[in-house]
mmCIF file of C-alpha atoms in Angstrom:
data_model
loop_
_atom_site.group_PDB
_atom_site.id
_atom_site.type_symbol
_atom_site.label_atom_id
_atom_site.label_comp_id
_atom_site.label_asym_id
_atom_site.label_seq_id
_atom_site.Cartn_x
_atom_site.Cartn_y
_atom_site.Cartn_z
ATOM 1 C CA MET A 1 -9.726 -37.417 -82.201
ATOM 2 C CA THR A 2 -6.714 -36.926 -80.149
ATOM 3 C CA SER A 3 -5.537 -38.286 -77.056
ATOM 4 C CA PHE A 4 -6.285 -35.047 -75.531
ATOM 5 C CA GLU A 5 -9.651 -35.161 -76.684
ATOM 6 C CA ASN A 6 -12.204 -34.231 -73.681
ATOM 7 C CA ILE A 7 -14.125 -37.500 -73.097
ATOM 8 C CA TYR A 8 -15.847 -36.022 -69.950
ATOM 9 C CA HIS A 9 -19.648 -35.853 -71.186
ATOM 10 C CA THR A 10 -19.671 -38.568 -73.665
ATOM 11 C CA GLN A 11 -22.134 -41.133 -72.786
ATOM 12 C CA LYS A 12 -19.654 -43.989 -72.467
ATOM 13 C CA TYR A 13 -17.470 -42.254 -69.914
ATOM 14 C CA GLN A 14 -20.533 -40.977 -67.825
ATOM 15 C CA GLU A 15 -21.979 -44.485 -68.032
ATOM 16 C CA HIS A 16 -18.515 -45.780 -66.533
ATOM 17 C CA ARG A 17 -18.670 -43.503 -63.710
ATOM 18 C CA GLN A 18 -22.176 -43.957 -62.696
ATOM 19 C CA ARG A 19 -21.467 -47.493 -62.440
ATOM 20 C CA TYR A 20 -18.418 -46.402 -60.000
ATOM 21 C CA ILE A 21 -20.250 -44.234 -58.084
ATOM 22 C CA SER A 22 -23.445 -46.266 -57.785
ATOM 23 C CA LYS A 23 -21.021 -49.344 -56.405
ATOM 24 C CA ILE A 24 -18.935 -47.638 -54.046
ATOM 25 C CA PHE A 25 -21.268 -44.510 -52.698
ATOM 26 C CA MET A 26 -23.216 -46.768 -50.218
ATOM 27 C CA PRO A 27 -23.867 -46.196 -46.606
ATOM 28 C CA HIS A 28 -22.149 -49.293 -45.204
ATOM 29 C CA ASN A 29 -18.838 -48.246 -47.126
ATOM 30 C CA LYS A 30 -18.467 -44.798 -45.311
ATOM 31 C CA ARG A 31 -15.476 -44.293 -43.403
ATOM 32 C CA GLU A 32 -13.849 -41.279 -41.922
ATOM 33 C CA THR A 33 -13.840 -37.637 -42.912
ATOM 34 C CA GLU A 34 -11.231 -35.142 -43.118
ATOM 35 C CA LYS A 35 -11.416 -31.330 -43.281
ATOM 36 C CA MET A 36 -8.505 -29.247 -44.810
ATOM 37 C CA PRO A 37 -8.596 -25.734 -44.873
ATOM 38 C CA LEU A 38 -8.422 -23.892 -48.643
ATOM 39 C CA GLU A 39 -7.832 -20.153 -49.200
ATOM 40 C CA ALA A 40 -10.215 -17.401 -48.719
ATOM 41 C CA GLY A 41 -11.654 -19.243 -45.840
ATOM 42 C CA PHE A 42 -12.911 -22.248 -47.417
ATOM 43 C CA ILE A 43 -12.964 -25.629 -46.186
ATOM 44 C CA LEU A 44 -12.635 -29.086 -47.978
ATOM 45 C CA GLU A 45 -14.400 -32.018 -46.395
ATOM 46 C CA SER A 46 -13.105 -35.422 -47.758
ATOM 47 C CA THR A 47 -14.933 -38.726 -46.918
ATOM 48 C CA GLU A 48 -13.944 -41.893 -47.663
ATOM 49 C CA TYR A 49 -15.680 -44.751 -48.867
ATOM 50 C CA SER A 50 -14.284 -48.080 -48.846
ATOM 51 C CA LEU A 51 -15.448 -51.404 -50.410
ATOM 52 C CA TYR A 52 -14.546 -54.677 -49.356
ATOM 53 C CA GLU A 53 -15.391 -58.035 -50.656
ATOM 54 C CA ASN A 54 -14.968 -61.916 -50.049
ATOM 55 C CA ASN A 55 -13.208 -61.075 -46.474
ATOM 56 C CA SER A 56 -10.729 -59.060 -47.891
ATOM 57 C CA GLU A 57 -8.139 -57.509 -45.617
ATOM 58 C CA ARG A 58 -7.918 -54.391 -48.096
ATOM 59 C CA PRO A 59 -10.664 -52.496 -49.800
ATOM 60 C CA ASN A 60 -11.281 -53.830 -53.121
ATOM 61 C CA LEU A 61 -12.384 -50.400 -53.963
ATOM 62 C CA THR A 62 -12.115 -46.835 -52.357
ATOM 63 C CA ALA A 63 -13.304 -43.389 -53.629
ATOM 64 C CA TYR A 64 -14.111 -40.110 -52.011
ATOM 65 C CA GLU A 65 -17.261 -37.895 -51.737
ATOM 66 C CA GLN A 66 -15.632 -34.697 -51.107
ATOM 67 C CA THR A 67 -17.467 -31.228 -50.462
ATOM 68 C CA LEU A 68 -16.548 -27.467 -50.503
ATOM 69 C CA VAL A 69 -17.989 -25.343 -47.689
ATOM 70 C CA SER A 70 -17.863 -21.671 -47.467
ATOM 71 C CA PRO A 71 -16.621 -19.330 -44.901
ATOM 72 C CA ASP A 72 -20.351 -19.117 -43.644
ATOM 73 C CA LYS A 73 -20.519 -22.656 -43.293
ATOM 74 C CA SER A 74 -22.906 -23.508 -46.306
ATOM 75 C CA VAL A 75 -22.088 -26.063 -48.974
ATOM 76 C CA VAL A 76 -20.950 -24.697 -52.277
ATOM 77 C CA LEU A 77 -20.284 -27.820 -53.972
ATOM 78 C CA ARG A 78 -20.207 -31.664 -53.334
ATOM 79 C CA TRP A 79 -18.821 -34.152 -55.764
ATOM 80 C CA GLN A 80 -17.870 -37.939 -56.359
ATOM 81 C CA LEU A 81 -13.578 -38.552 -56.760
ATOM 82 C CA CYS A 82 -13.654 -42.058 -58.307
ATOM 83 C CA ASP A 83 -10.335 -42.899 -57.541
ATOM 84 C CA ASP A 84 -8.460 -44.439 -54.377
ATOM 85 C CA HIS A 85 -6.189 -40.956 -54.229
ATOM 86 C CA ASP A 86 -7.881 -38.251 -52.364
ATOM 87 C CA PHE A 87 -6.123 -35.423 -54.034
ATOM 88 C CA THR A 88 -6.078 -32.992 -51.471
ATOM 89 C CA SER A 89 -2.968 -31.784 -52.307
ATOM 90 C CA PHE A 90 -4.433 -30.693 -55.894
ATOM 91 C CA THR A 91 -7.385 -29.397 -54.750
ATOM 92 C CA GLN A 92 -7.280 -25.226 -54.417
ATOM 93 C CA ILE A 93 -9.428 -22.079 -54.505
ATOM 94 C CA PHE A 94 -7.043 -19.610 -56.131
ATOM 95 C CA THR A 95 -7.496 -16.025 -57.115
ATOM 96 C CA HIS A 96 -7.396 -15.568 -61.200
ATOM 97 C CA SER A 97 -5.955 -12.174 -62.888
ATOM 98 C CA ASP A 98 -9.455 -11.398 -63.999
ATOM 99 C CA GLY A 99 -10.191 -10.710 -59.893
ATOM 100 C CA ARG A 100 -12.240 -14.051 -59.421
ATOM 101 C CA LEU A 101 -12.080 -16.731 -57.233
ATOM 102 C CA TYR A 102 -11.730 -20.394 -58.449
ATOM 103 C CA LEU A 103 -11.829 -23.736 -57.171
ATOM 104 C CA ILE A 104 -9.741 -26.755 -59.300
ATOM 105 C CA TYR A 105 -10.569 -30.280 -58.064
ATOM 106 C CA LYS A 106 -10.519 -33.803 -59.370
ATOM 107 C CA GLU A 107 -13.534 -36.117 -59.963
ATOM 108 C CA ASP A 108 -11.237 -38.918 -61.858
ATOM 109 C CA LEU A 109 -7.303 -39.715 -61.481
ATOM 110 C CA TYR A 110 -7.266 -38.258 -64.918
ATOM 111 C CA GLY A 111 -7.909 -34.858 -66.024
ATOM 112 C CA TYR A 112 -9.201 -31.741 -63.590
ATOM 113 C CA SER A 113 -12.583 -29.848 -63.082
ATOM 114 C CA VAL A 114 -12.652 -25.906 -62.380
ATOM 115 C CA LEU A 115 -15.580 -24.159 -60.726
ATOM 116 C CA ARG A 116 -15.914 -20.070 -61.044
ATOM 117 C CA LEU A 117 -17.472 -19.299 -57.499
ATOM 118 C CA SER A 118 -19.003 -16.251 -58.595
ATOM 119 C CA ASP A 119 -21.523 -17.609 -61.333
ATOM 120 C CA ARG A 120 -21.108 -21.696 -60.633
ATOM 121 C CA LYS A 121 -19.966 -21.567 -64.229
ATOM 122 C CA GLU A 122 -17.817 -24.632 -64.405
ATOM 123 C CA LEU A 123 -15.225 -26.910 -66.897
ATOM 124 C CA HIS A 124 -14.780 -31.013 -66.285
ATOM 125 C CA TYR A 125 -11.945 -32.160 -68.385
ATOM 126 C CA VAL A 126 -11.178 -35.823 -68.711
ATOM 127 C CA PRO A 127 -8.791 -36.860 -71.831
ATOM 128 C CA LEU A 128 -9.376 -39.731 -73.778
ATOM 129 C CA GLY A 129 -5.690 -40.686 -73.152
ATOM 130 C CA TYR A 130 -4.153 -43.598 -75.240
ATOM 131 C CA TYR A 131 -3.694 -47.451 -75.744
ATOM 132 C CA PRO A 132 -1.718 -50.148 -76.777
ATOM 133 C CA ASP A 133 -2.376 -50.639 -80.562
ATOM 134 C CA ASN A 134 -3.515 -54.233 -79.760
ATOM 135 C CA ALA A 135 -5.950 -53.140 -77.046
ATOM 136 C CA GLU A 136 -9.620 -52.551 -76.968
ATOM 137 C CA GLU A 137 -10.742 -49.059 -76.018
ATOM 138 C CA PRO A 138 -12.437 -49.512 -72.653
ATOM 139 C CA PRO A 139 -15.131 -47.138 -71.429
ATOM 140 C CA CYS A 140 -13.004 -45.197 -69.257
ATOM 141 C CA PRO A 141 -9.714 -42.978 -69.815
ATOM 142 C CA GLY A 142 -6.488 -44.042 -71.387
ATOM 143 C CA GLU A 143 -3.333 -43.428 -70.220
ATOM 144 C CA SER A 144 -2.432 -39.942 -69.675
ATOM 145 C CA PHE A 145 -0.590 -37.561 -67.534
ATOM 146 C CA ILE A 146 -1.907 -37.451 -64.096
ATOM 147 C CA MET A 147 -1.858 -34.128 -62.015
ATOM 148 C CA THR A 148 -1.183 -34.449 -58.590
ATOM 149 C CA ASP A 149 -0.225 -30.667 -57.313
ATOM 150 C CA PHE A 150 -1.220 -27.565 -58.984
ATOM 151 C CA HIS A 151 0.326 -23.986 -59.279
ATOM 152 C CA TYR A 152 -1.280 -20.914 -60.778
ATOM 153 C CA CYS A 153 0.667 -17.714 -61.605
ATOM 154 C CA HIS A 154 -1.692 -14.687 -62.259
ATOM 155 C CA GLU A 155 1.374 -12.952 -63.411
ATOM 156 C CA ASN A 156 1.331 -14.712 -66.489
ATOM 157 C CA ASN A 157 -1.686 -16.882 -66.418
ATOM 158 C CA PHE A 158 0.018 -20.059 -66.680
ATOM 159 C CA ALA A 159 -0.232 -22.953 -64.469
ATOM 160 C CA ALA A 160 2.380 -25.507 -63.456
ATOM 161 C CA ALA A 161 0.902 -29.146 -62.427
ATOM 162 C CA GLY A 162 3.059 -31.642 -61.094
ATOM 163 C CA GLY A 163 2.742 -35.302 -61.195
ATOM 164 C CA CYS A 164 3.618 -38.613 -63.650
ATOM 165 C CA PHE A 165 2.585 -41.167 -65.964
ATOM 166 C CA TRP A 166 1.502 -44.546 -64.273
ATOM 167 C CA ALA A 167 4.857 -45.549 -62.367
ATOM 168 C CA ALA A 168 6.905 -43.337 -64.531
ATOM 169 C CA PRO A 169 9.097 -40.633 -63.102
ATOM 170 C CA TYR A 170 8.050 -37.439 -61.686
ATOM 171 C CA ASP A 171 7.605 -34.207 -64.309
ATOM 172 C CA THR A 172 5.663 -31.089 -64.656
ATOM 173 C CA VAL A 173 3.496 -29.650 -67.269
ATOM 174 C CA VAL A 174 2.306 -26.245 -68.101
ATOM 175 C CA LEU A 175 -1.397 -25.369 -68.780
ATOM 176 C CA ASP A 176 -2.709 -22.182 -70.291
ATOM 177 C CA PHE A 177 -4.886 -20.720 -67.629
ATOM 178 C CA SER A 178 -5.958 -17.493 -69.299
ATOM 179 C CA ASP A 179 -9.386 -18.895 -69.575
ATOM 180 C CA PRO A 180 -9.743 -21.723 -66.786
ATOM 181 C CA LEU A 181 -12.919 -22.919 -67.959
ATOM 182 C CA SER A 182 -11.447 -23.816 -71.554
ATOM 183 C CA PRO A 183 -10.297 -27.473 -71.678
ATOM 184 C CA PRO A 184 -6.497 -27.542 -72.560
ATOM 185 C CA ASP A 185 -5.460 -28.438 -76.572
ATOM 186 C CA LYS A 186 -2.900 -30.398 -75.386
ATOM 187 C CA ILE A 187 -0.638 -31.165 -72.102
ATOM 188 C CA ARG A 188 3.034 -31.531 -72.674
ATOM 189 C CA THR A 189 5.589 -32.242 -70.076
ATOM 190 C CA ILE A 190 8.622 -29.955 -69.365
ATOM 191 C CA HIS A 191 10.923 -33.141 -69.887
ATOM 192 C CA ASN A 192 10.245 -32.557 -73.759
ATOM 193 C CA ILE A 193 12.312 -29.361 -73.301
ATOM 194 C CA ILE A 194 15.045 -30.386 -70.929
ATOM 195 C CA ASP A 195 15.845 -34.129 -72.014
ATOM 196 C CA PRO A 196 13.280 -34.683 -74.988
ATOM 197 C CA ASN A 197 15.149 -38.126 -75.935
ATOM 198 C CA TYR A 198 15.048 -39.168 -71.783
ATOM 199 C CA GLU A 199 19.099 -39.910 -71.978
ATOM 200 C CA ASN A 200 19.914 -38.514 -68.795
ATOM 201 C CA ASP A 201 18.798 -40.400 -65.756
ATOM 202 C CA ASP A 202 19.729 -37.402 -63.605
ATOM 203 C CA LEU A 203 16.838 -35.768 -64.655
ATOM 204 C CA GLU A 204 14.275 -38.276 -64.337
ATOM 205 C CA ASP A 205 12.168 -36.535 -61.585
ATOM 206 C CA ILE A 206 11.381 -32.639 -62.199
ATOM 207 C CA ASP A 207 9.652 -31.160 -59.760
ATOM 208 C CA PHE A 208 7.910 -27.610 -59.045
ATOM 209 C CA LYS A 209 9.630 -25.167 -57.150
ATOM 210 C CA GLU A 210 8.246 -21.766 -57.518
ATOM 211 C CA TRP A 211 6.826 -19.130 -59.742
ATOM 212 C CA GLN A 212 9.280 -16.223 -59.531
ATOM 213 C CA ASN A 213 8.354 -12.733 -60.909
ATOM 214 C CA GLY A 214 6.430 -14.709 -63.533
ATOM 215 C CA HIS A 215 9.245 -17.386 -64.146
ATOM 216 C CA LEU A 216 8.660 -20.887 -63.704
ATOM 217 C CA ILE A 217 11.777 -22.517 -61.437
ATOM 218 C CA LEU A 218 11.991 -26.341 -61.728
ATOM 219 C CA GLU A 219 14.316 -28.823 -59.929
ATOM 220 C CA ALA A 220 15.923 -32.150 -60.981
ATOM 221 C CA ASP A 221 15.175 -33.796 -57.683
ATOM 222 C CA THR A 222 18.210 -36.028 -57.961
ATOM 223 C CA ILE A 223 21.127 -33.484 -58.396
ATOM 224 C CA LYS A 224 19.083 -30.537 -57.435
ATOM 225 C CA GLU A 225 19.773 -28.501 -60.556
ATOM 226 C CA GLN A 226 17.434 -26.211 -61.171
ATOM 227 C CA PHE A 227 15.819 -24.766 -64.263
ATOM 228 C CA ARG A 228 14.479 -21.628 -64.755
ATOM 229 C CA PHE A 229 11.872 -20.698 -67.906
ATOM 230 C CA SER A 230 10.690 -17.193 -68.720
ATOM 231 C CA PRO A 231 6.773 -16.173 -69.830
ATOM 232 C CA ASP A 232 8.242 -16.212 -73.315
ATOM 233 C CA ASP A 233 10.063 -19.448 -73.024
ATOM 234 C CA LEU A 234 6.363 -20.898 -71.831
ATOM 235 C CA ARG A 235 4.983 -19.341 -74.647
ATOM 236 C CA ARG A 236 6.958 -21.135 -76.983
ATOM 237 C CA PHE A 237 6.934 -24.199 -75.407
ATOM 238 C CA MET A 238 2.940 -24.201 -75.468
ATOM 239 C CA SER A 239 3.080 -23.517 -79.319
ATOM 240 C CA MET A 240 5.203 -26.529 -80.559
#
């Protein structure tokens, strides 16, 4: 078992998730709802739930119930995001090279989920992650890359996802999205190409800029230096 192993459907993870859900998603914890437009006329509704304990001024636990609403105002999907980040910048409707619409969204801090809208087939991916050698494995994901934004390219079927490891510099990973409903074999950061030994402090924050004719354009935020990777570069990177 590797740190990229999908644990979403395991009993241990689902029990952990249900404990979180049963604790936070109660009527008295419901706060405000925000609505955000997505592609193709869809709407994302995100409702915050916050639990306050012992007269605390700040919530002890926050999560979000999120709903995808179709252009005809019907509910397509409703899910629970068990994290205090609403990840609306990550949630997207995108058109794949196969011509079909997909929704990508989050149910956890780690990993992602995908729904193919035409037949409602879905993928839920939460990586096992890793733990310090002296730690006992808890019934929840270990540390892995946290994706905060998502950028699919139909010209090469790759997707770039910005994010970071917890409290670490910003980085970008590349995902093979030739089949969006297949979980990734591994997730590797672009920093492994640009500065594999993490020796250059100027290259700490690697930001996604754009897809340009199938080429991935990234920028080192500190010095504004750009890096360009062809589809062949990305294929070699993914095979490493």
